[in-house]
Short mmCIF file of C-alpha atoms in Angstrom, two decimals:
data_model
loop_
_atom_site.label_atom_id
_atom_site.label_comp_id
_atom_site.label_asym_id
_atom_site.label_seq_id
_atom_site.Cartn_x
_atom_site.Cartn_y
_atom_site.Cartn_z
CA MET H 27 -80.79 67.94 266.01
CA MET H 28 -80.91 64.70 264.05
CA ASN H 29 -78.87 61.71 265.13
CA PRO H 30 -75.84 60.89 262.94
CA VAL H 31 -76.36 58.08 260.44
CA VAL H 32 -73.87 55.21 260.80
CA LEU H 33 -73.66 52.42 258.24
CA VAL H 34 -72.25 49.33 259.94
CA LEU H 35 -70.36 46.93 257.66
CA MET H 36 -70.34 43.30 258.78
CA SER H 37 -68.80 40.30 257.05
CA THR H 38 -70.18 36.95 258.19
CA TYR H 39 -69.00 33.39 257.75
CA ASN H 40 -70.54 30.43 259.58
CA GLY H 41 -71.48 32.76 262.40
CA GLU H 42 -74.75 31.27 263.60
CA ARG H 43 -73.49 30.70 267.15
CA PHE H 44 -73.10 34.35 268.21
CA LEU H 45 -74.66 36.35 265.37
CA LYS H 46 -78.02 37.18 266.95
CA GLU H 47 -76.44 38.63 270.08
CA GLN H 48 -74.17 40.84 268.01
CA ILE H 49 -76.92 42.11 265.72
CA ASP H 50 -79.12 42.87 268.72
CA SER H 51 -76.34 44.92 270.27
CA ILE H 52 -75.88 46.89 267.03
CA LEU H 53 -79.59 47.58 266.75
CA SER H 54 -79.59 48.78 270.38
CA GLN H 55 -77.07 51.58 269.80
CA SER H 56 -78.16 54.83 271.44
CA GLY H 57 -77.95 58.34 269.98
CA VAL H 58 -77.42 57.27 266.37
CA ASP H 59 -79.44 56.22 263.34
CA VAL H 60 -77.85 52.83 262.72
CA ARG H 61 -78.03 50.84 259.50
CA LEU H 62 -76.50 47.42 258.98
CA LEU H 63 -75.07 46.14 255.69
CA VAL H 64 -73.96 42.51 255.80
CA ARG H 65 -71.99 40.54 253.23
CA ASP H 66 -72.07 36.81 253.88
CA ASP H 67 -68.86 35.17 252.71
CA GLY H 68 -70.30 31.81 251.63
CA SER H 69 -71.59 30.46 254.94
CA LYS H 70 -72.60 26.81 255.11
CA ASP H 71 -74.52 26.96 258.39
CA LEU H 72 -77.68 28.87 259.34
CA THR H 73 -76.08 32.31 259.14
CA CYS H 74 -78.01 33.38 256.04
CA SER H 75 -81.28 32.17 257.55
CA ILE H 76 -80.64 34.33 260.59
CA LEU H 77 -79.78 37.32 258.40
CA SER H 78 -82.89 36.80 256.30
CA GLU H 79 -85.03 36.68 259.43
CA TYR H 80 -83.59 39.94 260.77
CA ALA H 81 -83.80 41.69 257.37
CA SER H 82 -87.48 40.78 257.11
CA LYS H 83 -88.17 42.41 260.48
CA HIS H 84 -85.90 45.44 260.29
CA LYS H 85 -85.87 47.89 257.39
CA ASN H 86 -82.42 49.13 258.38
CA ILE H 87 -80.78 45.74 257.72
CA GLU H 88 -79.62 44.58 254.30
CA TYR H 89 -77.62 41.46 253.57
CA ARG H 90 -76.15 39.85 250.49
CA ALA H 91 -75.14 36.21 250.17
CA CYS H 92 -71.89 36.02 248.20
CA GLU H 93 -69.10 33.61 247.31
CA ASN H 94 -66.27 32.93 249.71
CA VAL H 95 -63.31 35.26 249.17
CA GLY H 96 -61.87 35.53 252.70
CA PHE H 97 -62.52 38.17 255.33
CA VAL H 98 -60.12 40.82 253.98
CA ARG H 99 -61.60 40.86 250.47
CA SER H 100 -65.06 40.55 251.96
CA PHE H 101 -64.60 43.75 253.99
CA SER H 102 -63.08 45.45 250.95
CA ALA H 103 -66.20 44.53 248.99
CA LEU H 104 -68.33 45.95 251.80
CA VAL H 105 -66.53 49.30 251.54
CA GLU H 106 -67.29 49.36 247.81
CA MET H 107 -70.94 48.52 248.49
CA ALA H 108 -71.15 51.19 251.18
CA LEU H 109 -69.91 53.92 248.84
CA GLU H 110 -72.68 53.02 246.41
CA VAL H 111 -75.44 53.51 249.00
CA GLU H 112 -77.58 56.43 247.82
CA SER H 113 -79.10 57.50 251.14
CA PRO H 114 -77.03 59.92 253.26
CA VAL H 115 -74.46 58.36 255.60
CA ASP H 116 -72.38 60.31 258.10
CA PHE H 117 -69.97 57.59 259.22
CA TYR H 118 -69.10 53.95 258.60
CA ALA H 119 -68.12 51.20 261.03
CA PHE H 120 -66.58 47.74 260.76
CA ALA H 121 -68.22 44.96 262.75
CA ASP H 122 -67.33 41.36 263.51
CA GLN H 123 -70.05 38.75 263.71
CA ASP H 124 -69.38 37.49 267.22
CA ASP H 125 -68.81 40.51 269.47
CA ILE H 126 -71.22 42.47 271.67
CA TRP H 127 -71.33 46.26 271.39
CA MET H 128 -71.98 48.48 274.38
CA PRO H 129 -74.94 50.85 273.75
CA GLU H 130 -72.79 53.99 273.59
CA LYS H 131 -70.14 52.64 271.18
CA LEU H 132 -71.23 54.42 268.01
CA ALA H 133 -72.43 57.63 269.70
CA THR H 134 -69.04 58.02 271.38
CA ALA H 135 -67.29 57.55 268.05
CA CYS H 136 -69.56 59.99 266.21
CA SER H 137 -69.03 62.63 268.88
CA ALA H 138 -65.26 62.34 268.42
CA LEU H 139 -65.45 62.47 264.61
CA THR H 140 -68.08 65.19 264.18
CA GLY H 141 -66.63 68.51 263.09
CA LYS H 142 -63.42 67.14 261.59
CA ASP H 143 -62.33 68.22 258.11
CA ASP H 144 -64.32 66.10 255.62
CA SER H 145 -61.58 66.42 252.99
CA ARG H 146 -59.25 64.24 255.07
CA PRO H 147 -59.67 60.64 256.34
CA HIS H 148 -60.52 60.31 260.02
CA LEU H 149 -60.80 57.19 262.17
CA PHE H 150 -62.03 56.40 265.68
CA THR H 151 -60.93 53.30 267.58
CA SER H 152 -61.43 52.14 271.15
CA ASN H 153 -60.32 49.62 273.69
CA SER H 154 -62.38 46.47 274.26
CA MET H 155 -63.15 44.04 277.03
CA GLN H 156 -62.23 40.51 275.97
CA ILE H 157 -64.70 37.74 276.74
CA ASP H 158 -64.68 33.99 276.19
CA ALA H 159 -67.23 31.94 274.26
CA ASP H 160 -69.56 31.95 277.28
CA GLY H 161 -69.38 35.71 277.78
CA ASN H 162 -67.03 35.64 280.78
CA GLU H 163 -64.67 38.61 280.98
CA ILE H 164 -60.99 37.82 280.31
CA GLY H 165 -59.50 41.30 280.55
CA LEU H 166 -58.95 44.47 278.57
CA PHE H 167 -57.45 44.23 275.09
CA HIS H 168 -55.11 47.14 275.89
CA LYS H 169 -54.07 46.71 279.51
CA GLY H 170 -52.44 49.34 281.66
CA PRO H 171 -52.17 53.03 280.75
CA GLN H 172 -53.19 54.40 277.40
CA PRO H 173 -50.80 53.21 274.65
CA LYS H 174 -48.41 55.82 273.30
CA PHE H 175 -48.43 55.60 269.53
CA ARG H 176 -46.00 57.25 267.12
CA LYS H 177 -45.87 56.94 263.33
CA GLY H 178 -43.08 54.40 263.51
CA ASN H 179 -45.21 52.28 265.83
CA VAL H 180 -47.97 52.28 263.23
CA LEU H 181 -45.59 50.69 260.74
CA VAL H 182 -44.63 47.91 263.16
CA PHE H 183 -47.63 47.20 265.39
CA GLY H 184 -50.98 46.29 263.84
CA THR H 185 -52.82 46.21 267.13
CA GLU H 186 -55.94 48.33 266.65
CA GLN H 187 -58.98 46.14 266.20
CA GLY H 188 -61.03 46.51 263.03
CA CYS H 189 -64.19 45.81 265.01
CA SER H 190 -63.54 49.02 266.97
CA MET H 191 -63.21 51.24 263.90
CA VAL H 192 -65.61 54.03 262.88
CA PHE H 193 -64.56 56.28 260.00
CA ASN H 194 -65.68 59.00 257.60
CA ARG H 195 -66.41 58.85 253.88
CA LYS H 196 -63.01 60.19 252.81
CA ALA H 197 -61.35 57.28 254.62
CA ALA H 198 -63.63 54.85 252.79
CA GLU H 199 -62.88 56.49 249.44
CA LEU H 200 -59.11 56.33 249.93
CA TYR H 201 -59.39 52.70 251.03
CA SER H 202 -61.43 51.93 247.94
CA SER H 203 -58.82 53.60 245.70
CA CYS H 204 -56.31 50.88 246.60
CA GLU H 205 -57.36 47.69 248.36
CA PRO H 206 -54.61 45.98 250.39
CA LYS H 207 -52.80 43.05 248.91
CA LEU H 208 -50.31 42.33 251.70
CA THR H 209 -52.17 43.07 254.91
CA TRP H 210 -55.59 43.16 256.58
CA HIS H 211 -58.35 45.64 255.82
CA ASP H 212 -58.25 47.28 259.27
CA ARG H 213 -54.48 47.72 259.34
CA TRP H 214 -54.61 49.29 255.86
CA LEU H 215 -57.35 51.73 256.91
CA TYR H 216 -55.41 52.58 260.06
CA HIS H 217 -52.36 53.51 257.96
CA ILE H 218 -54.45 55.66 255.65
CA CYS H 219 -55.98 57.65 258.48
CA TYR H 220 -52.88 57.92 260.65
CA PHE H 221 -50.63 59.23 257.88
CA LEU H 222 -53.15 61.19 255.81
CA GLY H 223 -55.71 62.32 258.37
CA SER H 224 -56.22 61.51 262.03
CA VAL H 225 -56.87 58.66 264.45
CA THR H 226 -58.72 59.15 267.73
CA TYR H 227 -58.28 56.43 270.34
CA HIS H 228 -60.65 55.92 273.30
CA HIS H 229 -59.00 53.94 276.09
CA ASN H 230 -62.22 52.89 277.84
CA PRO H 231 -63.76 49.70 276.38
CA LEU H 232 -66.80 50.23 274.16
CA PHE H 233 -67.49 46.63 273.17
CA TYR H 234 -66.95 43.04 274.22
CA TYR H 235 -64.46 41.27 271.97
CA ARG H 236 -65.16 37.56 271.92
CA ARG H 237 -62.20 35.18 271.79
CA HIS H 238 -63.04 31.61 270.83
CA GLU H 239 -61.75 28.74 268.75
CA ASN H 240 -63.31 30.01 265.50
CA ASN H 241 -61.99 33.58 265.54
CA ALA H 242 -60.73 34.56 262.08
CA LEU H 243 -57.36 35.48 263.60
CA ALA H 244 -57.29 32.91 266.38
CA ASN H 245 -54.37 30.97 264.92
CA LEU H 246 -52.30 33.87 263.61
CA HIS H 247 -50.30 34.60 266.75
CA ALA H 248 -47.19 32.60 265.86
CA GLY H 249 -45.20 35.78 265.50
CA SER H 250 -46.52 37.38 268.69
CA LEU H 251 -45.83 36.73 272.34
CA GLU H 252 -49.06 34.75 272.80
CA GLY H 253 -49.53 31.02 273.08
CA GLU H 254 -46.27 30.10 274.80
CA GLN H 255 -45.56 30.15 278.55
CA SER H 256 -41.78 30.45 278.40
CA LYS H 257 -40.62 33.96 277.52
CA ILE H 258 -37.29 32.61 276.34
CA VAL H 259 -38.98 30.20 273.93
CA ARG H 260 -41.33 32.90 272.71
CA VAL H 261 -38.54 35.35 272.01
CA TYR H 262 -36.52 32.63 270.25
CA ARG H 263 -39.50 31.81 268.03
CA ILE H 264 -40.05 35.43 267.12
CA LEU H 265 -36.41 36.19 266.34
CA PHE H 266 -35.34 33.00 264.60
CA VAL H 267 -38.17 30.56 263.81
CA GLU H 268 -41.60 31.89 262.94
CA PRO H 269 -42.20 34.20 259.99
CA PRO H 270 -43.71 37.58 260.91
CA VAL H 271 -47.51 37.55 261.04
CA THR H 272 -47.51 40.69 258.92
CA ASN H 273 -44.80 41.50 256.38
CA HIS H 274 -44.32 44.98 257.76
CA VAL H 275 -41.72 46.21 255.29
CA GLU H 276 -43.53 44.88 252.22
CA MET H 277 -46.79 46.33 253.43
CA ALA H 278 -45.17 49.72 254.09
CA LYS H 279 -43.78 49.71 250.54
CA GLU H 280 -47.22 48.94 249.14
CA PHE H 281 -48.63 51.86 251.11
CA TYR H 282 -45.80 54.15 250.03
CA ASP H 283 -46.11 53.21 246.36
CA HIS H 284 -49.75 54.19 246.28
CA PHE H 285 -49.95 57.13 248.68
CA SER H 286 -46.50 58.76 248.58
CA SER H 287 -47.79 61.73 246.60
CA LYS H 288 -50.22 62.51 249.43
CA LEU H 289 -47.62 62.26 252.23
CA ASP H 290 -45.73 65.22 253.62
CA SER H 291 -41.94 65.22 253.22
CA SER H 292 -41.13 64.00 256.74
CA ASP H 293 -43.51 61.03 256.44
CA ARG H 294 -42.06 60.15 253.03
CA ARG H 295 -38.57 60.06 254.55
CA LEU H 296 -39.81 57.94 257.46
CA LEU H 297 -41.33 55.37 255.12
CA GLU H 298 -38.32 55.38 252.80
CA ARG H 299 -36.01 54.61 255.72
CA PHE H 300 -38.31 51.91 257.02
CA ILE H 301 -38.64 50.22 253.62
CA VAL H 302 -34.88 49.67 253.35
CA CYS H 303 -34.26 48.88 257.03
CA ARG H 304 -33.53 45.18 256.49
CA LYS H 305 -30.45 45.97 254.39
CA SER H 306 -29.45 49.46 255.46
CA ILE H 307 -27.33 49.86 258.59
CA ILE H 308 -28.03 53.60 258.57
CA SER H 309 -31.78 52.98 258.59
CA LYS H 310 -31.47 50.48 261.43
CA ILE H 311 -29.51 52.99 263.51
CA TYR H 312 -32.12 55.64 262.74
CA MET H 313 -34.93 53.36 263.89
CA LEU H 314 -33.11 52.34 267.07
CA PHE H 315 -32.74 55.94 268.22
CA SER H 316 -35.76 57.61 266.61
CA ARG H 317 -38.60 58.77 268.85
CA HIS H 318 -40.96 57.25 266.29
CA PHE H 319 -39.95 53.67 267.10
CA ILE H 320 -40.80 52.96 270.71
CA TYR H 321 -42.77 50.11 272.23
CA PRO H 322 -46.23 51.65 272.78
CA TYR H 323 -47.33 49.52 275.75
CA TYR H 324 -44.82 50.49 278.47
CA ASP H 325 -43.22 47.05 278.65
CA ALA H 326 -39.43 47.39 278.84
CA ASN H 327 -38.67 43.79 277.87
CA GLU H 328 -40.88 43.86 274.79
CA GLY H 329 -39.42 47.25 273.94
CA ARG H 330 -36.00 45.59 273.89
CA LEU H 331 -37.50 42.85 271.70
CA LEU H 332 -38.56 45.49 269.19
CA LYS H 333 -34.97 46.71 268.99
CA TRP H 334 -33.74 43.15 268.38
CA LEU H 335 -36.38 42.76 265.64
CA ILE H 336 -34.97 45.89 264.00
CA LEU H 337 -31.37 44.72 264.29
CA SER H 338 -32.12 41.20 263.05
CA GLY H 339 -34.18 42.38 260.08
CA ARG H 340 -37.26 40.43 261.20
CA LEU H 341 -39.76 43.24 260.62
#
């Protein structure tokens, strides 16, 4: 039996520091036929030289040097490029430039996705072990027991990492039919698969997620509970000071406007209630008591914070 073919989509930008280690870990994936398609987003360091060197030595690596458009549009462009690849591809995967993949990452994903209905979008994600710039372990991305996700949680929490995602062609096609304008590429793909197909989550870590000063999202935690020691100060910031990192309601409306015809009736009602929750008392009451809107990480205090976010219209 032939190994599944996985086309890995990587966007790079000034990534010379960690790029070689990441590419080596992708090329070392076991049990799959891996191919790497890289779009460089206007790097000014030695990133393109490194990519050129690897492409000259490995026939399964292709890279394109492009203008800077930002990481979301860069990954969207990669999806378009991937759909134009003529050789057969079984699955696609997003990759960051600075992580390290464990050898079984892609094979585990392919095993979970193989056999699913090709007419629907399907996504695989996993936990990760966080490391610092020197490779020292910091801790799991998802700590504690396996998160308990519901559809309401998907609308509020954009916590699944794009660099963990492996998906089928139908997911890529639906993504390509409407690129996100108000959110990130991975959150958009997660919505597509969760509401229109399926998402499989693997709680054991399958890659090392590197946190350092140049992470693309390193400074976007103003609306989260990170970066502040005092819980009181953090909660105050979230409820009254900082704007949400993601405009959840606006993004949900964008998703609904494009995909409502593909949703079943219960999911349409869920999104319709969520979209008006800032102004509708009835919708707020529904969200407060609905089984769909729970805090997925078993933290009672942050679960209460979610309820305050609903009541205060800060979603």
